[in-house]
CSV table of C-alpha atoms in Angstrom, one decimal:
chain,number,residue,atom,x,y,z
A,115,MET,CA,44.9,13.8,49.7
A,116,ALA,CA,45.9,12.9,46.1
A,117,PRO,CA,48.2,14.9,44.2
A,118,ASN,CA,46.4,17.8,42.7
A,119,ARG,CA,43.9,18.1,45.6
A,120,ASP,CA,41.8,15.5,42.8
A,121,PRO,CA,38.9,14.3,44.6
A,122,THR,CA,38.2,11.0,42.8
A,123,PHE,CA,40.8,9.9,44.8
A,124,LEU,CA,39.2,10.2,47.9
A,125,THR,CA,35.6,9.5,46.5
A,126,GLN,CA,37.4,6.0,45.1
A,127,ASN,CA,36.6,3.9,47.9
A,128,THR,CA,33.2,5.1,48.5
A,129,PRO,CA,30.7,3.4,46.7
A,130,THR,CA,28.4,5.7,45.0
A,131,LEU,CA,24.6,5.7,43.4
A,132,PRO,CA,24.3,7.0,39.9
A,133,GLN,CA,22.1,10.2,40.2
A,134,LYS,CA,19.3,10.9,37.8
A,135,PRO,CA,19.8,13.5,35.8
A,136,ALA,CA,17.9,17.0,36.8
A,137,LYS,CA,14.2,17.0,35.2
A,138,LEU,CA,14.3,20.6,33.1
A,139,SER,CA,11.4,22.9,33.7
A,140,MET,CA,9.2,24.3,31.6
A,141,GLU,CA,10.4,27.7,32.7
A,142,THR,CA,14.1,26.9,32.4
A,143,LEU,CA,13.0,26.0,28.4
A,144,GLN,CA,11.4,28.6,27.8
A,145,ARG,CA,14.3,30.9,29.1
A,146,THR,CA,16.3,28.9,26.7
A,147,ILE,CA,14.6,29.6,23.7
A,148,SER,CA,14.1,32.9,25.0
A,149,ASP,CA,18.2,33.4,25.1
A,150,ILE,CA,19.2,31.5,21.4
A,151,SER,CA,16.0,33.4,19.7
A,152,PHE,CA,17.8,36.9,21.0
A,153,GLU,CA,21.4,35.8,19.9
A,154,LEU,CA,20.0,35.4,16.9
A,155,LEU,CA,17.9,37.8,16.3
A,156,SER,CA,21.0,40.0,17.3
A,157,GLN,CA,23.3,38.6,15.0
A,158,GLU,CA,21.2,39.3,12.0
A,159,THR,CA,20.7,43.3,12.7
A,160,LEU,CA,25.1,43.3,13.1
A,161,ILE,CA,24.8,42.2,10.0
A,162,SER,CA,24.6,45.0,7.1
A,163,PRO,CA,22.3,44.8,4.6
A,164,ALA,CA,24.9,44.4,2.0
A,165,GLU,CA,27.1,41.6,3.6
A,166,LYS,CA,23.7,39.0,4.1
A,167,PRO,CA,24.0,36.4,1.7
A,168,THR,CA,21.4,36.4,-0.7
A,169,SER,CA,19.5,33.0,-1.2
A,170,PRO,CA,17.0,31.9,-4.4
A,171,ALA,CA,14.1,33.2,-4.5
A,172,LEU,CA,11.7,30.6,-3.5
A,173,PRO,CA,8.8,29.5,-6.4
A,174,PRO,CA,5.5,30.2,-5.6
A,175,ILE,CA,3.3,28.1,-4.6
A,176,SER,CA,0.8,26.5,-7.0
A,177,GLU,CA,-2.8,26.3,-6.1
A,178,ILE,CA,-4.0,23.5,-5.6
A,179,GLU,CA,-7.5,22.5,-6.3
A,180,ASP,CA,-9.5,19.3,-6.0
A,181,ALA,CA,-10.4,17.9,-9.3
A,182,LYS,CA,-12.3,15.0,-9.3
A,183,CYS,CA,-11.4,12.1,-11.7
A,184,GLU,CA,-13.7,11.5,-15.0
A,185,CYS,CA,-12.9,7.9,-15.4
A,186,CYS,CA,-13.9,6.8,-11.6
A,187,GLY,CA,-15.4,9.6,-9.7
A,188,MET,CA,-12.3,10.0,-7.2
A,189,SER,CA,-11.6,13.2,-6.4
A,190,GLU,CA,-7.9,14.0,-5.4
A,191,GLU,CA,-5.9,17.4,-4.7
A,192,CYS,CA,-3.6,18.7,-7.8
A,193,THR,CA,-1.9,21.2,-8.9
A,194,LEU,CA,-3.6,23.5,-11.7
A,195,GLN,CA,-0.1,22.5,-14.1
A,196,TYR,CA,-1.2,18.6,-13.4
A,197,VAL,CA,-4.4,19.1,-13.9
A,198,LYS,CA,-3.5,20.3,-17.4
A,199,LYS,CA,-0.9,17.8,-18.1
A,200,MET,CA,-3.5,15.0,-17.8
A,201,ARG,CA,-6.2,16.5,-19.9
A,202,ASP,CA,-3.8,17.5,-22.4
A,203,LYS,CA,-2.2,13.6,-22.3
A,204,PHE,CA,-6.0,12.1,-22.2
A,205,GLY,CA,-8.5,14.2,-23.4
A,206,GLN,CA,-10.1,14.5,-19.9
A,207,MET,CA,-9.5,14.7,-16.1
A,208,ILE,CA,-7.9,11.7,-14.9
A,209,CYS,CA,-6.5,10.7,-11.5
A,210,GLY,CA,-3.0,8.6,-10.7
A,211,LEU,CA,-4.7,5.6,-10.4
A,212,CYS,CA,-7.2,5.6,-14.2
A,213,SER,CA,-3.7,6.7,-15.6
A,214,GLU,CA,-1.3,4.1,-14.3
A,215,ALA,CA,-4.7,1.7,-15.6
A,216,VAL,CA,-4.4,3.3,-19.3
A,217,LYS,CA,-0.6,2.3,-19.5
A,218,GLU,CA,-1.1,-1.1,-18.4
A,219,GLU,CA,-4.7,-1.6,-20.7
A,220,MET,CA,-2.0,0.3,-23.6
A,221,GLY,CA,0.2,-2.3,-23.1
A,222,LYS,CA,-1.9,-4.8,-23.6
A,223,ASN,CA,-3.4,-4.0,-26.6
A,224,GLY,CA,-0.1,-2.4,-28.5
A,225,GLY,CA,0.0,1.3,-27.6
A,226,MET,CA,-3.2,2.2,-28.5
A,227,ARG,CA,-4.1,5.0,-26.0
A,228,ASP,CA,-7.6,5.7,-27.1
A,229,GLU,CA,-8.5,1.9,-27.2
A,230,ALA,CA,-7.4,1.4,-23.1
A,231,LEU,CA,-8.8,4.8,-21.9
A,232,HIS,CA,-11.8,3.4,-23.4
A,233,ALA,CA,-11.6,-0.1,-22.0
A,234,HIS,CA,-10.8,1.7,-18.4
A,235,VAL,CA,-13.8,4.3,-18.7
A,236,SER,CA,-16.1,1.3,-19.6
A,237,ALA,CA,-14.5,-1.0,-16.7
A,238,CYS,CA,-14.9,1.7,-14.5
A,239,SER,CA,-18.2,3.0,-15.3
A,240,LYS,CA,-19.3,-1.0,-15.1
A,241,PHE,CA,-18.3,-0.8,-11.5
A,242,ASN,CA,-19.5,2.4,-10.4
A,243,ARG,CA,-22.9,1.0,-11.8
A,244,LEU,CA,-22.9,-2.6,-10.7
A,245,ALA,CA,-20.1,-3.3,-7.7
A,246,ARG,CA,-21.0,0.3,-5.5
A,247,ALA,CA,-24.6,-0.2,-5.5
A,248,TYR,CA,-24.7,-4.0,-4.9
A,249,PRO,CA,-22.1,-4.9,-3.6
A,250,VAL,CA,-22.9,-9.0,-3.1
A,251,LEU,CA,-23.6,-9.8,-6.1
A,252,CYS,CA,-20.2,-8.0,-7.6
A,253,GLN,CA,-18.5,-10.8,-5.5
A,254,ALA,CA,-20.5,-13.3,-6.4
A,255,GLU,CA,-19.7,-12.7,-9.9
A,256,ALA,CA,-15.8,-12.5,-9.2
A,257,MET,CA,-16.7,-16.6,-7.4
A,258,ARG,CA,-18.2,-17.3,-10.3
A,259,GLU,CA,-15.7,-15.8,-13.2
A,260,ILE,CA,-12.9,-17.4,-10.2
A,261,PHE,CA,-15.0,-21.3,-11.1
A,262,ARG,CA,-15.6,-20.8,-14.9
A,263,LYS,CA,-11.7,-20.0,-15.6
A,264,ASN,CA,-10.6,-22.9,-13.7
A,265,ARG,CA,-13.1,-25.6,-14.9
A,266,ALA,CA,-11.6,-25.0,-17.9
A,267,LYS,CA,-8.4,-25.0,-16.7
A,268,SER,CA,-9.1,-28.5,-15.5
A,269,LEU,CA,-7.7,-31.7,-17.3
A,270,SER,CA,-9.6,-33.8,-15.4
A,271,PRO,CA,-12.3,-35.7,-18.6
A,272,ARG,CA,-15.5,-35.1,-16.5
A,273,ASP,CA,-15.4,-32.4,-16.2
A,274,ARG,CA,-14.9,-31.5,-19.3
A,275,GLY,CA,-18.2,-33.2,-20.1
A,276,GLY,CA,-17.2,-36.4,-21.4
A,277,THR,CA,-19.2,-39.5,-20.9
A,278,ASN,CA,-18.2,-42.0,-23.2
A,279,VAL,CA,-13.8,-40.7,-23.2
A,280,ASN,CA,-11.6,-44.6,-22.8
A,281,LYS,CA,-11.0,-45.1,-19.9
A,282,GLY,CA,-7.3,-46.3,-19.4
A,283,GLY,CA,-5.9,-48.6,-16.1
A,284,ILE,CA,-6.9,-51.8,-14.9
A,285,ALA,CA,-11.1,-52.2,-14.6
A,286,ARG,CA,-12.4,-53.8,-11.3
A,287,SER,CA,-15.0,-56.5,-12.3
A,288,SER,CA,-16.7,-57.3,-9.3
A,289,SER,CA,-16.2,-56.8,-5.1
A,290,CYS,CA,-13.4,-58.7,-3.5
A,291,ILE,CA,-15.5,-57.6,0.2
A,292,PRO,CA,-17.5,-61.2,-0.4
A,293,ALA,CA,-14.2,-63.2,-0.3
A,294,ILE,CA,-12.7,-61.9,2.6
A,295,SER,CA,-16.3,-62.5,4.3
A,296,LYS,CA,-15.9,-66.1,3.6
A,297,GLU,CA,-12.3,-66.2,4.5
A,298,ILE,CA,-13.1,-64.8,8.0
A,299,ASN,CA,-16.1,-67.2,8.4
A,300,THR,CA,-14.4,-70.3,7.7
A,301,GLN,CA,-11.7,-69.2,9.9
A,302,LYS,CA,-14.3,-68.7,12.4
A,303,MET,CA,-15.5,-72.7,12.4
A,304,VAL,CA,-12.3,-74.1,12.7
């Protein structure tokens, strides 16, 4: 036998197959959870109330209400403080998306909140009135706007409506096809 009765010395010569870990049964897991919870409860009872560390009190959970945006009509869950903050800031309850859109619009028009809010409210009402009722019409209008913008950016004189534009470059006086076909016919005769 190996020195100090080491059993690993004996098993080094024999090949060993890796063994799978034993599966834990649900009963074993329940027993373990029960033992841990028992230990925690017994430790809590051993500590006197004077020795218990005082943790800061958690703030009360504020009430959450389902608030509807007065601009786009979307509803979202908001705290009462958030609703009050939005009403104080904009004069009406608007959602976070509309708030960001109004901020963008304020950046475009020089920081005038009332004008930006009015522009966004009118855009939302137009969208709610037309796009939701007639989505195909809205898509056609968007394609028309894209075409109109691209047409305005075009550099081609034909797109600008100019017919009497002075054309530069070499102008063609006649076609070269008859000359080529004449050469081919003369080569066939020879």
